[in-house]
Amino acid sequence: MRILLVEDDDRLAAALTATLDRLGHQVARAGRGDDALRLKDGNDFVLLDLGLPDMDGLEALRRLRRASAVPVIVLTARSEERDVLRGLRGGADDYLVKPFRTAELVARMEAVVRRGTRPLPASGPVVAVGGVRIDLAARQLEVDGRPVALTRREFDVLALLAREPGVVRSREEILDAVWGDLLLSASRSLDVHIAGIRSKSGCPWLVETLRGTGYRLGSGGCS
């Protein structure tokens, strides 16, 4: 792959570049956010540090996402839950806290690439519960006749639960089916997407959490 490494730490950038080079990737390095945005086109993957000298990495991520759907993994020392959520909601495909093992980074990159090649089946019935209508074939969600726009992955999570209402799906099962990546089991990616479904639909119980077990399509009404 052609990888854009956005990192202002010379030693870390050199080490990552050497590792990725050995694996056959082509690495271009940017040490500033404005350089990253200028070099964004033509790359297959972006590794993005948040501590950039000219702008916050989250702002660089937002600008990048307005212009490109290229896969992005955030690499940062920021480990606060708030920062992780902001990164994932800002469009990052994954979030890795420094220090990390390069083997884990490579595995996560491979998983992100797999996700993009493993779309869930689009065909299926229309599922109605409460005031909610989920059209699996058209990939549309309506609440009380109002269309609700979900991201692709939010709908994938909802569709997985809606295909068999009442069936409980474990966290690992959802991560494997939707993300194709069990390494994410310790991350907040699934939590962020479920929160997005609940918030956007206005139906907090649309995705029901069964502690220690998993998730299933809820049966409560929406307010």
C-alpha positions as MATLAB code, in Angstrom:
seq = 'MRILLVEDDDRLAAALTATLDRLGHQVARAGRGDDALRLKDGNDFVLLDLGLPDMDGLEALRRLRRASAVPVIVLTARSEERDVLRGLRGGADDYLVKPFRTAELVARMEAVVRRGTRPLPASGPVVAVGGVRIDLAARQLEVDGRPVALTRREFDVLALLAREPGVVRSREEILDAVWGDLLLSASRSLDVHIAGIRSKSGCPWLVETLRGTGYRLGSGGCS';
ca = [
       0.000    0.000    0.000;
       0.921    3.649   -0.354;
       0.887    4.928    3.217;
       0.932    8.526    4.393;
       2.584    8.703    7.823;
       1.713   11.944    9.606;
       4.154   12.075   12.521;
       6.414   14.883   13.800;
       8.615   12.605   15.939;
      11.615   11.817   13.734;
      12.699    8.677   15.613;
       9.246    7.117   15.641;
       8.657    8.062   12.012;
      11.969    6.470   10.996;
      11.203    3.257   12.882;
       7.688    2.941   11.445;
       8.893    3.740    7.944;
      11.596    1.064    8.160;
       9.079   -1.544    9.356;
       6.512   -0.711    6.690;
       9.191   -0.607    4.002;
      10.279   -4.133    4.953;
       6.688   -5.273    4.491;
       6.641   -3.886    0.964;
       4.656   -0.687    1.562;
       5.546    2.712    0.136;
       5.668    5.352    2.875;
       5.437    9.114    2.480;
       5.990   11.121    5.626;
       4.456   14.457    6.666;
       5.444   16.215    9.869;
       2.677   18.830    9.810;
      -1.054   18.806    9.360;
      -1.055   21.129    6.372;
       1.510   18.918    4.626;
      -0.674   15.876    5.316;
      -3.703   17.531    3.737;
      -1.620   18.540    0.728;
      -0.284   14.991    0.294;
      -3.525   13.126    1.061;
      -4.404   12.222   -2.544;
      -3.063    8.998   -4.015;
      -2.564    7.193   -0.702;
      -4.202    3.934    0.341;
      -3.829    4.465    4.091;
      -3.105    7.257    6.584;
      -1.419    6.899    9.977;
      -2.162   10.108   11.848;
      -0.524   11.490   14.983;
      -2.660   13.977   16.915;
       0.180   16.049   18.396;
       1.127   18.029   15.289;
       3.034   21.332   15.487;
       0.710   23.399   13.292;
      -2.770   22.088   14.120;
      -4.550   19.596   16.314;
      -4.616   16.175   14.692;
      -8.375   15.924   15.221;
      -8.829   19.044   13.109;
      -6.607   17.498   10.442;
      -8.765   14.378   10.623;
     -11.976   16.381   10.169;
     -10.542   18.192    7.152;
      -9.277   14.945    5.691;
     -12.646   13.271    6.108;
     -14.402   16.095    4.266;
     -12.293   15.304    1.198;
     -11.416   11.606    1.413;
     -12.640    8.210    2.621;
      -9.102    6.810    2.884;
      -8.649    4.484    5.888;
      -7.133    6.271    8.908;
      -5.616    4.943   12.114;
      -4.880    7.537   14.784;
      -1.552    7.064   16.592;
      -1.310    9.170   19.723;
      -0.271    9.413   23.348;
      -3.762   10.682   24.239;
      -5.410    7.851   26.123;
      -8.348    9.682   27.722;
     -11.731    8.182   26.837;
     -12.900   11.575   25.593;
     -10.062   11.722   23.060;
     -10.674    8.159   21.875;
     -14.352    8.908   21.289;
     -13.560   12.157   19.506;
     -11.127   10.366   17.223;
     -13.555    7.576   16.318;
     -16.469    9.958   15.882;
     -14.256   12.215   13.798;
     -13.839    9.454   11.241;
     -10.854    7.374   12.342;
     -11.116    3.680   11.531;
      -9.096    2.767   14.607;
      -7.252    4.448   17.485;
      -3.930    3.207   18.851;
      -2.317    4.673   21.966;
       1.457    5.142   22.168;
       3.611    3.327   23.008;
       2.462    0.433   20.847;
       4.043   -2.608   19.235;
       4.558   -2.318   15.509;
       3.186   -5.846   15.096;
      -0.110   -4.703   16.591;
      -0.208   -1.661   14.313;
       0.347   -3.837   11.246;
      -2.372   -6.264   12.395;
      -4.818   -3.417   12.900;
      -3.999   -1.982    9.477;
      -4.672   -5.365    7.893;
      -7.973   -5.600    9.794;
      -9.081   -2.152    8.603;
      -8.362   -3.180    5.014;
     -10.355   -6.407    5.492;
     -13.337   -4.469    6.777;
     -13.560   -2.599    3.519;
     -13.674   -5.854    1.554;
     -16.230   -7.658    3.717;
     -19.573   -5.878    3.191;
     -22.534   -7.527    4.868;
     -25.249   -8.962    2.619;
     -27.639   -6.223    1.525;
     -30.700   -8.347    0.844;
     -33.283   -8.944    3.513;
     -36.771   -8.138    4.773;
     -38.223   -5.021    6.297;
     -38.164   -5.213   10.089;
     -40.645   -3.135   12.089;
     -40.532   -2.679   15.842;
     -42.303    0.051   17.787;
     -42.245    3.078   15.515;
     -39.085    1.907   13.793;
     -38.858    0.534   10.250;
     -35.586   -1.039    9.109;
     -35.369   -1.792    5.390;
     -32.429   -4.168    5.105;
     -32.410   -4.290    1.305;
     -32.551   -0.513    0.830;
     -30.369    0.098    3.912;
     -32.823    2.651    5.250;
     -33.989    3.426    8.778;
     -37.226    5.266    9.522;
     -38.596    6.324   12.893;
     -42.287    7.304   12.906;
     -42.036    7.796    9.146;
     -38.981   10.042    9.437;
     -35.823    8.913    7.645;
     -32.772    8.623    9.889;
     -29.309    8.835    8.348;
     -26.821    6.378    9.821;
     -23.220    5.851    8.823;
     -22.459    2.702    6.839;
     -21.073    0.888    9.868;
     -23.872    2.024   12.191;
     -26.388    0.522    9.778;
     -24.318   -2.661    9.500;
     -24.512   -3.109   13.283;
     -28.251   -2.416   13.338;
     -28.878   -4.713   10.365;
     -27.003   -7.590   11.997;
     -29.287   -7.351   15.031;
     -32.438   -6.799   12.954;
     -31.953   -9.861   10.738;
     -32.827  -12.090   13.686;
     -34.808  -10.049   16.228;
     -34.586  -11.504   19.698;
     -31.242  -13.207   19.038;
     -28.453  -11.935   21.299;
     -25.182  -11.160   19.520;
     -21.997  -11.120   21.549;
     -19.586   -8.221   21.301;
     -17.027  -10.474   19.627;
     -19.585  -11.755   17.120;
     -20.526   -8.217   16.073;
     -16.911   -7.110   15.787;
     -16.091  -10.122   13.635;
     -19.162   -9.789   11.395;
     -19.113   -6.006   10.913;
     -15.465   -5.048   11.411;
     -13.785   -8.365   10.637;
     -11.497   -7.672   13.592;
     -11.538   -9.290   17.028;
      -8.582   -7.102   18.058;
     -11.109   -4.306   18.525;
     -12.719   -6.104   21.456;
     -10.869   -3.860   23.906;
     -11.587   -0.647   21.993;
     -14.608    1.656   22.073;
     -15.479    1.407   18.370;
     -18.602   -0.709   18.890;
     -19.768    1.423   21.830;
     -19.445    4.581   19.735;
     -21.481    3.135   16.879;
     -24.223    1.802   19.155;
     -24.415    5.192   20.865;
     -24.750    6.766   17.428;
     -27.666    4.479   16.513;
     -29.479    5.292   19.738;
     -28.838    9.025   19.535;
     -29.697    9.517   15.862;
     -32.835    7.388   16.005;
     -34.055    8.967   19.246;
     -34.726    5.417   20.460;
     -32.425    4.565   23.374;
     -33.735    0.985   23.502;
     -33.411    0.245   19.788;
     -30.196   -1.581   20.630;
     -30.615   -3.398   23.941;
     -27.544   -4.187   26.035;
     -27.512   -7.417   28.025;
     -24.660   -7.049   30.475;
     -22.064   -9.760   30.174;
     -23.877  -11.303   27.211;
     -24.173   -8.940   24.249;
     -26.734   -6.973   22.287;
     -30.063   -7.530   20.568;
     -32.706   -5.493   18.772;
     -34.859   -3.781   21.372;
     -38.629   -3.870   21.545;
     -39.450   -0.658   23.390;
     -41.155    2.366   21.885;
     -39.278    5.519   20.935;
     -39.998    8.943   22.326;
];
